[in-house]
Coordinates of C-alpha atoms and ligand atoms in Angstrom, one line a residue:
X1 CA 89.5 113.6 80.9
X2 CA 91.9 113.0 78.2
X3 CA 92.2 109.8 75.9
X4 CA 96.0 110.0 76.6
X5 CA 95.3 109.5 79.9
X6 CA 96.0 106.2 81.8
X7 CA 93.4 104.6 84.1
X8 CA 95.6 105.2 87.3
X9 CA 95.4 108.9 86.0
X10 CA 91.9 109.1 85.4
X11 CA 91.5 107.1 88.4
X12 CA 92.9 110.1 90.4
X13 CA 91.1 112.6 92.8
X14 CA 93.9 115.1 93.5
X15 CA 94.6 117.1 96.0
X16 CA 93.6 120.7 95.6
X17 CA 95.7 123.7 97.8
X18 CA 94.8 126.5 99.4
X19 CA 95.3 129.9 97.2
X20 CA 98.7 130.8 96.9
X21 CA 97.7 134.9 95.0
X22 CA 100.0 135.8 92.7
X23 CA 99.3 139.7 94.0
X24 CA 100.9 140.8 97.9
X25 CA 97.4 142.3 98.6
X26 CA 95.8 139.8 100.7
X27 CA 96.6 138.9 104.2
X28 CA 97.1 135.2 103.8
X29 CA 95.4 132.9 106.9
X30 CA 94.9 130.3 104.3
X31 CA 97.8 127.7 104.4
X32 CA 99.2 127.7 108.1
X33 CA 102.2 129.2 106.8
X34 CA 104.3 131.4 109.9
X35 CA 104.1 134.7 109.8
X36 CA 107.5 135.5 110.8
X37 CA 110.9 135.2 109.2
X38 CA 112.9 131.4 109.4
X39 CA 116.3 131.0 111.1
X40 CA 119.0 133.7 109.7
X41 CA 121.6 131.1 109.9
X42 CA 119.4 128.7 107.4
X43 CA 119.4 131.6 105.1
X44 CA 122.7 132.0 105.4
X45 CA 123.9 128.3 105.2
X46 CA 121.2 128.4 101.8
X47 CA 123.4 131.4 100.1
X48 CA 126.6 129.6 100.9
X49 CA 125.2 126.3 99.0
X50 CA 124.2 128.2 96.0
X51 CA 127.3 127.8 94.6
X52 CA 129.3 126.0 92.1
X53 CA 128.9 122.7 93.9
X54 CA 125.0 122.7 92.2
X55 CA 126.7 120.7 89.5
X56 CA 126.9 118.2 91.7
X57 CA 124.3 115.9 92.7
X58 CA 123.2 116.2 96.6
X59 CA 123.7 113.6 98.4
X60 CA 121.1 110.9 98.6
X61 CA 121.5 109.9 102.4
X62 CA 120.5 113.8 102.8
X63 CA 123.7 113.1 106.1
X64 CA 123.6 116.8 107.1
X65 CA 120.0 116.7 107.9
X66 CA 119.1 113.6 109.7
X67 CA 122.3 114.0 111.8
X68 CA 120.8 117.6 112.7
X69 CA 117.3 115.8 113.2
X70 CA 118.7 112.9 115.4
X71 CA 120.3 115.1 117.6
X72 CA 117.8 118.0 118.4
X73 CA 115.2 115.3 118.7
X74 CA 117.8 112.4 120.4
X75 CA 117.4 110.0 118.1
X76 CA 120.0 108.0 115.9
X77 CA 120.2 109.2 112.2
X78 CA 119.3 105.8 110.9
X79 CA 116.0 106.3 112.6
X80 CA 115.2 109.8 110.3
X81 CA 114.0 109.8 106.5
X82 CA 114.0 112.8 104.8
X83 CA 112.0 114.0 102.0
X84 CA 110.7 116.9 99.7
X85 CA 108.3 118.4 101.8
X86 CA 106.1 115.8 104.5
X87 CA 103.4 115.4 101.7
X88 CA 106.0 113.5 100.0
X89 CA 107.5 112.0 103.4
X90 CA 103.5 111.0 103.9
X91 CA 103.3 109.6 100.0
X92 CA 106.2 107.5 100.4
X93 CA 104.6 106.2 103.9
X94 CA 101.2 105.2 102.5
X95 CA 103.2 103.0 99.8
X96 CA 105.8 101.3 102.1
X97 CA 103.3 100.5 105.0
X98 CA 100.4 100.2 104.1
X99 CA 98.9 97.4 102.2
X100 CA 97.0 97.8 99.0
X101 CA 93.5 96.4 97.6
X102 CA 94.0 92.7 97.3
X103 CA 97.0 92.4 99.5
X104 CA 95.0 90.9 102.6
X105 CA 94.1 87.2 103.6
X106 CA 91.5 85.7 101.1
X107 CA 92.6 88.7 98.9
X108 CA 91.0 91.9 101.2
X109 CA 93.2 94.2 102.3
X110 CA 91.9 95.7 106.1
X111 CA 91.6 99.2 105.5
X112 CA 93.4 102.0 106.7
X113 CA 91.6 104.0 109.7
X114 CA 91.6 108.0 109.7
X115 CA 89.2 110.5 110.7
X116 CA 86.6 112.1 109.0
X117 CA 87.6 115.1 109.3
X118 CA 90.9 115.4 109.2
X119 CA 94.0 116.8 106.5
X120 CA 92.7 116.0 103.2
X121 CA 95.5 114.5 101.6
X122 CA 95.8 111.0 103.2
X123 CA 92.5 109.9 101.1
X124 CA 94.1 111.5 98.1
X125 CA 97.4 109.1 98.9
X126 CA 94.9 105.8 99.7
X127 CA 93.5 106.6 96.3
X128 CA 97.1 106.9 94.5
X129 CA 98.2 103.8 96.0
X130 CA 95.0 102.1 95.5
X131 CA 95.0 101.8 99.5
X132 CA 91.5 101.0 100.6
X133 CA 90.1 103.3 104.0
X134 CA 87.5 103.6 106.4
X135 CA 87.1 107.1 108.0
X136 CA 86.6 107.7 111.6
X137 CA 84.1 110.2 113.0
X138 CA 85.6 112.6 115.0
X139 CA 83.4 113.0 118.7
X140 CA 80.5 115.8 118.7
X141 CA 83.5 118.2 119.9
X142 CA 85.6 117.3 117.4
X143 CA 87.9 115.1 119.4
X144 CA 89.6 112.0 117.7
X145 CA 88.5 108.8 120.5
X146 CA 91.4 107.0 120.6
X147 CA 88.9 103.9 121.6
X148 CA 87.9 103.7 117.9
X149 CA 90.7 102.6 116.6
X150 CA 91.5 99.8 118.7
X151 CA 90.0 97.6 116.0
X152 CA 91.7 95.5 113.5
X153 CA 92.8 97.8 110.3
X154 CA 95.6 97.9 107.2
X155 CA 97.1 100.4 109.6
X156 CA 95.7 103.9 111.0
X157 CA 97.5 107.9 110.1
X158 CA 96.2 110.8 111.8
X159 CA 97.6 114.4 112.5
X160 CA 98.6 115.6 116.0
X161 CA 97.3 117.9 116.8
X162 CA 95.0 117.1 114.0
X163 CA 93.9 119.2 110.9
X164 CA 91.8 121.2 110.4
X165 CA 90.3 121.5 113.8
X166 CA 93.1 122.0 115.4
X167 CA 92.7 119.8 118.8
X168 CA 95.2 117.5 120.2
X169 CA 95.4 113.9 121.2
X170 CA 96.5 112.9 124.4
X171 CA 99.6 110.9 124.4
X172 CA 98.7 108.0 126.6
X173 CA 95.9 107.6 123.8
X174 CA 98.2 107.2 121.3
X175 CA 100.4 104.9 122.6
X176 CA 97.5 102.7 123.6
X177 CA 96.6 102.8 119.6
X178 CA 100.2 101.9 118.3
X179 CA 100.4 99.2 121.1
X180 CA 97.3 97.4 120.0
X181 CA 98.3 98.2 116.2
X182 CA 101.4 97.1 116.9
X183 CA 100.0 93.5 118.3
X184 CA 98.5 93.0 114.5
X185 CA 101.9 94.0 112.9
X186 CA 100.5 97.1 111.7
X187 CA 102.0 101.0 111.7
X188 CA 100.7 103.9 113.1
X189 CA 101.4 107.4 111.0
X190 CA 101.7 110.4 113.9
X191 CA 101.8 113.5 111.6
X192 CA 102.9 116.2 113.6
X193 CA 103.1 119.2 111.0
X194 CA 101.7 121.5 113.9
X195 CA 103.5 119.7 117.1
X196 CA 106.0 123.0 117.8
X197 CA 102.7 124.8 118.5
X198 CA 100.8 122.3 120.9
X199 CA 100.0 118.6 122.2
X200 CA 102.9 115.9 123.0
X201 CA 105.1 114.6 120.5
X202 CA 105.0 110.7 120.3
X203 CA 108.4 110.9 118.9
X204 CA 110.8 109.5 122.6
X205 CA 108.5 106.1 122.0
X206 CA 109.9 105.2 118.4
X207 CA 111.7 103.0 120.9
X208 CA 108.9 101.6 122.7
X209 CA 106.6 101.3 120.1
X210 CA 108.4 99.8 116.4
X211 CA 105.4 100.1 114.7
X212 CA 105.1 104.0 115.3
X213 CA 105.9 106.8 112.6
X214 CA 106.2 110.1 113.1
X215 CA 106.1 112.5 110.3
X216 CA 106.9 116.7 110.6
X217 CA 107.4 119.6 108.4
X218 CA 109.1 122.7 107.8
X219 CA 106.9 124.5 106.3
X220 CA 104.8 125.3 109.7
X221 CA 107.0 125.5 112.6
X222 CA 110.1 126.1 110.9
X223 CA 108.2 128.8 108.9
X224 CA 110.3 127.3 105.5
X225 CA 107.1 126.3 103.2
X226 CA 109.3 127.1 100.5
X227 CA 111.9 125.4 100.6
X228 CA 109.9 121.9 100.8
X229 CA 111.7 119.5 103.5
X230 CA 109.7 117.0 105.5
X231 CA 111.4 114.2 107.9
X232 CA 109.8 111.1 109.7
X233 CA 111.3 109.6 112.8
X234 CA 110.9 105.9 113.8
X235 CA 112.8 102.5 114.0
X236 CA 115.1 101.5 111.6
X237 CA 113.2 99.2 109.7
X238 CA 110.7 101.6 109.2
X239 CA 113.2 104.2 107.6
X240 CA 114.2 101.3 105.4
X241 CA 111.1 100.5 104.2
X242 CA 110.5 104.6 102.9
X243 CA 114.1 104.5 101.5
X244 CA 112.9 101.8 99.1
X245 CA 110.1 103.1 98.2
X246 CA 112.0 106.6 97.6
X247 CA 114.9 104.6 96.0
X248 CA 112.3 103.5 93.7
X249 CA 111.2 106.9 92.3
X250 CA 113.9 109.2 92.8
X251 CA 116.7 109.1 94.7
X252 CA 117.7 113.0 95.0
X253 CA 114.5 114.1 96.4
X254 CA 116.5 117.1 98.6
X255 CA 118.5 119.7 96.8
X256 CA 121.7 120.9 98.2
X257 CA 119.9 123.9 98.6
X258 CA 117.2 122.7 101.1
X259 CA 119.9 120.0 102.6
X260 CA 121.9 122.8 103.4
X261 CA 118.6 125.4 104.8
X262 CA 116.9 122.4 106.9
X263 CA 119.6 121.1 108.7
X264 CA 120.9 124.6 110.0
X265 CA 117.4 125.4 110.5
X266 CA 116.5 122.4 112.8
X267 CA 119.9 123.2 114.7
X268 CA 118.1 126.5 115.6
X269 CA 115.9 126.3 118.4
X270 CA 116.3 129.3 120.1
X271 CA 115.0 131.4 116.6
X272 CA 112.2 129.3 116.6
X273 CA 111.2 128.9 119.7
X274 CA 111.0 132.5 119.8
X275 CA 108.6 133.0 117.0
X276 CA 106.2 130.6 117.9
X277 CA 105.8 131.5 121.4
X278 CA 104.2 134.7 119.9
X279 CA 102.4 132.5 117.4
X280 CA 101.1 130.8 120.0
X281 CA 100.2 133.8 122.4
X282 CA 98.7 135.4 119.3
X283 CA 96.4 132.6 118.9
X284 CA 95.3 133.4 122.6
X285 CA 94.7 136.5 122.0
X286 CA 93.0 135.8 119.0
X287 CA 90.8 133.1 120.4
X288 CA 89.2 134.8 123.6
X289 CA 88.2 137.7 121.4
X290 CA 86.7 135.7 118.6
X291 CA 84.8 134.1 121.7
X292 CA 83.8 137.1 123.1
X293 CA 82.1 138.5 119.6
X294 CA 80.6 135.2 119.7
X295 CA 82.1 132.9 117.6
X296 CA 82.4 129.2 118.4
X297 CA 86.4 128.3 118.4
X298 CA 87.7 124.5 118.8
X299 CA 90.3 124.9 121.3
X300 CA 93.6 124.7 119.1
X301 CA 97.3 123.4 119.9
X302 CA 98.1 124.4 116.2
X303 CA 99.3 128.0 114.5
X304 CA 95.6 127.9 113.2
X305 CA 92.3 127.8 115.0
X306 CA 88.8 126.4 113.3
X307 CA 86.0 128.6 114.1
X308 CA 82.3 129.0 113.2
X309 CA 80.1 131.7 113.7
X310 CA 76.3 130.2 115.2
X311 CA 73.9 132.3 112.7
X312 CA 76.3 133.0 109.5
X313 CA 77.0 130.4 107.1
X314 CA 80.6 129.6 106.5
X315 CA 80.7 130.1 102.3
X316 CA 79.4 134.1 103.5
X317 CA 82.0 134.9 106.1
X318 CA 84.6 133.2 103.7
X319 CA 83.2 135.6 100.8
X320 CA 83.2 138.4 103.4
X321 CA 86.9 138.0 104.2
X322 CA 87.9 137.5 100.8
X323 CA 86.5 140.6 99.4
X324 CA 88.2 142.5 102.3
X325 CA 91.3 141.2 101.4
X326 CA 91.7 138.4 103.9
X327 CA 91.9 134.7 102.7
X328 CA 91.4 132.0 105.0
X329 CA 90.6 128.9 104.4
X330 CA 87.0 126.7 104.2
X331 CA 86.4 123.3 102.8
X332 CA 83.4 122.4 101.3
X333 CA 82.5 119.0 103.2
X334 CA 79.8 117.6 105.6
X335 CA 80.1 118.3 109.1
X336 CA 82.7 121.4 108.5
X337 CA 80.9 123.8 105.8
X338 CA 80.2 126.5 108.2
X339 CA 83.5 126.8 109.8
X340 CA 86.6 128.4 109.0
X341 CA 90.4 128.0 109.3
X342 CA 92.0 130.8 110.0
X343 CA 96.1 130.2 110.4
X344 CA 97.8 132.9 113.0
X345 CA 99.2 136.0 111.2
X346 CA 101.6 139.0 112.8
X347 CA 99.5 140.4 115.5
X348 CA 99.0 143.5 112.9
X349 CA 97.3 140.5 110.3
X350 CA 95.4 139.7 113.1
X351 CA 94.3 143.4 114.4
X352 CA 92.6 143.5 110.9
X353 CA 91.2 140.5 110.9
X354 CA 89.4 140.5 114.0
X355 CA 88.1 144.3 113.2
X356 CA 86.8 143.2 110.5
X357 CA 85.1 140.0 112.1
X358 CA 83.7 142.5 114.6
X359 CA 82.2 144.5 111.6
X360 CA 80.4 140.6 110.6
X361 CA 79.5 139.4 114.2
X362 CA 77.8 143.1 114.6
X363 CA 75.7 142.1 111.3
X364 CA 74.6 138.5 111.9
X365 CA 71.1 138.0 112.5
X366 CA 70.1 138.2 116.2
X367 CA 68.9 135.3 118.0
X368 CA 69.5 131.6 120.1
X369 CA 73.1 131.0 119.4
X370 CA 71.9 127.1 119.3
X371 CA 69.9 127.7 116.0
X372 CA 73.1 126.6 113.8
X373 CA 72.7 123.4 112.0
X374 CA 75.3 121.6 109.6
X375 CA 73.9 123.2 106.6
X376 CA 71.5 125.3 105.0
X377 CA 71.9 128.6 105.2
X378 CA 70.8 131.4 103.1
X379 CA 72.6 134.6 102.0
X380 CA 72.4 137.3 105.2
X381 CA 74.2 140.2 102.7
X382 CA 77.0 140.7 105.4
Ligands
LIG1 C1 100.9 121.3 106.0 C2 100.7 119.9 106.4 C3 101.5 118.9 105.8 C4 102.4 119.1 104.7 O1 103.6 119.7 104.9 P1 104.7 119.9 103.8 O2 105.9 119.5 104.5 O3 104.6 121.4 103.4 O4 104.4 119.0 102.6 C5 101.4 117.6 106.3 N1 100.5 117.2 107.2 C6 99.6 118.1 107.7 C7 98.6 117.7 108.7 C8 99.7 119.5 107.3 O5 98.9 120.4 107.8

């Protein structure tokens, strides 16, 4: 705490990010980044902006992108909003539509509905925007029941398929929460960061549905975490209602740079489609051998999977991996301390890792595999 800090500051519980080392010697599983190269013609299209034109500012409208985005995902370009990054797309989202403490009848804003476990940044965003929430509890198996949310809220956001557990939500289910959301006047957030690798995307009922948002990313499927783009899809009005919220902050949130990379890189489907069929056949692979050393592994339509090992606790496999050079990721929280998320490498990354996860499985204490509970295990010195 600082005294130069303001209450919203101090008010804040950021967000904190998987490890980005500064060193090349880890294999990284840690932040769903793709293992394999983006589209060659966004490379090239990002060389060819790097020019003298950077004195210019970009343009705000960010044209070149949504009309790439309307017409791979045959949609009109007033129906896309484009932003730096989805986290920011997400930000923006949580400001425009949903209402804030104090903005309800008789002065109580409804919350918003998520899941418990689910990607940690929309209670980060309710807390910036002084949003109020209600968390959902995910099923026993870690399935979102789309039943719970059929119930009168400031709104509901969820992932699909959803973070960290990687599952998916059937579409029909969906649909039957932005139709009854819709009824109250209220939006439904779809953020499908990991939709190129699994589940249905919601995105051909914008139409149907005007209360329904989509939100995606580049930095999974499009394997361009760097460059920071993020787009939502949805009926005009909804794309109006971001644009004033980012109109009200800062209107050049894309540089010519990533204008230029994202929109030749959304125009690419064949380069992509490519790499993430063998994302997506390397998390098979990965999956049924995990299983067969006997790890527990949620069944995952994402480039990560969420997996648990029935008599190690997840802060030792975590500190395991790490001292071998292999970061994945684990957060701290009820319900999901003892499992990790391990985000789909090159098959080589993932030769090593599951080696080296033989190695563990081949040290863990023998007994009933049921014997796991949430919590509370000792140091086993794997
Ligand atoms: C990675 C991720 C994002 C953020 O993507 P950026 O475009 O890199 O900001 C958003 N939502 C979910 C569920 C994610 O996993």
């Amino acid at each position: 705490m600082s005294r130069f800090w303001s209450k919203r500051a101090r008010g804040l519980e950021p967000y904190v990010p998987g490890e980005q080392p500064r060193e090349r010697r880890f294999i990284k599983l840690n932040t769903n980044e793709n293992p394999y190269p983006p589209s060659p013609r966004a490379l090239a299209a990002i060389r060819e902006a790097a020019g003298e034109d950077l004195r210019l500012y970009p343009d705000p409208l960010c044209t070149v992108l949504r009309e790439a985005v309307a017409e791979t995902y045959r949609v009109k370009p007033e129906q896309v909003f484009a932003g730096n990054g989805s986290d920011e797309v997400l930000a923006f989202a949580f400001a425009a539509f949903f209402p804030s403490a104090g903005e309800g009848e008789a002065g109580a804003a409804r919350p918003v509905l998520f899941p418990d476990i689910t990607y940690s940044f929309y209670p980060v965003y309710a807390g910036l925007w002084d949003i109020p929430f209600r968390t959902v509890p995910l099923t026993g198996d870690f399935s979102v029941n789309a039943e719970d949310y059929l119930y009168p809220a400031g709104g509901v956001i969820f992932p699909n398929p959803n973070a960290p557990t990687g599952r998916a939500l059937a579409l029909r289910d969906i649909l039957s929460v932005a139709g009854y959301q819709g009824k109250a006047g209220r939006v439904v957030i779809v953020d499908e960061a990991y939709g190129a690798f699994g589940g249905e995307s919601a995105v051909p009922h914008i139409g149907e549905f005007p209360n329904l948002l989509t939100v995606h990313t580049l930095s999974k499927a499009a394997s361009l975490a760097g460059l920071r783009v993020g787009f939502a899809i949805g009926r005009e009005e909804l794309i109006r209602g971001l644009s004033r919220i980012r109109d009200s902050f800062n209107s050049y949130t894309l540089d010519r740079l990533a204008l230029a990379g994202a929109a030749a890189a959304v125009s690419d489907g064949a380069h992509y489609d490519e790499i993430n069929r063998k994302v997506i056949a390397t998390r098979e692979r990965v999956s049924g051998r995990l299983r067969e050393l006997g790890f527990e592994v949620i069944p995952s339509a994402a480039n990560f999977i969420f997996i648990r090992h029935p008599r190690l606790s997840g802060a030792e496999v975590f500190a395991a991996l790490r001292e071998r050079g292999i970061l994945v990721r684990r957060f701290d929280t009820p319900r999901i301390r003892d499992y990790l998320r391990v985000s789909m490498g090159t098959d080589k990354d993932m030769d090593e890792f599951l080696e080296f996860m033989e190695a563990v499985s081949k040290k863990a204490p023998k007994g009933n595999a049921e014997g796991a509970g949430d919590e509370g295990y000792c140091g086993r010195g794997i």
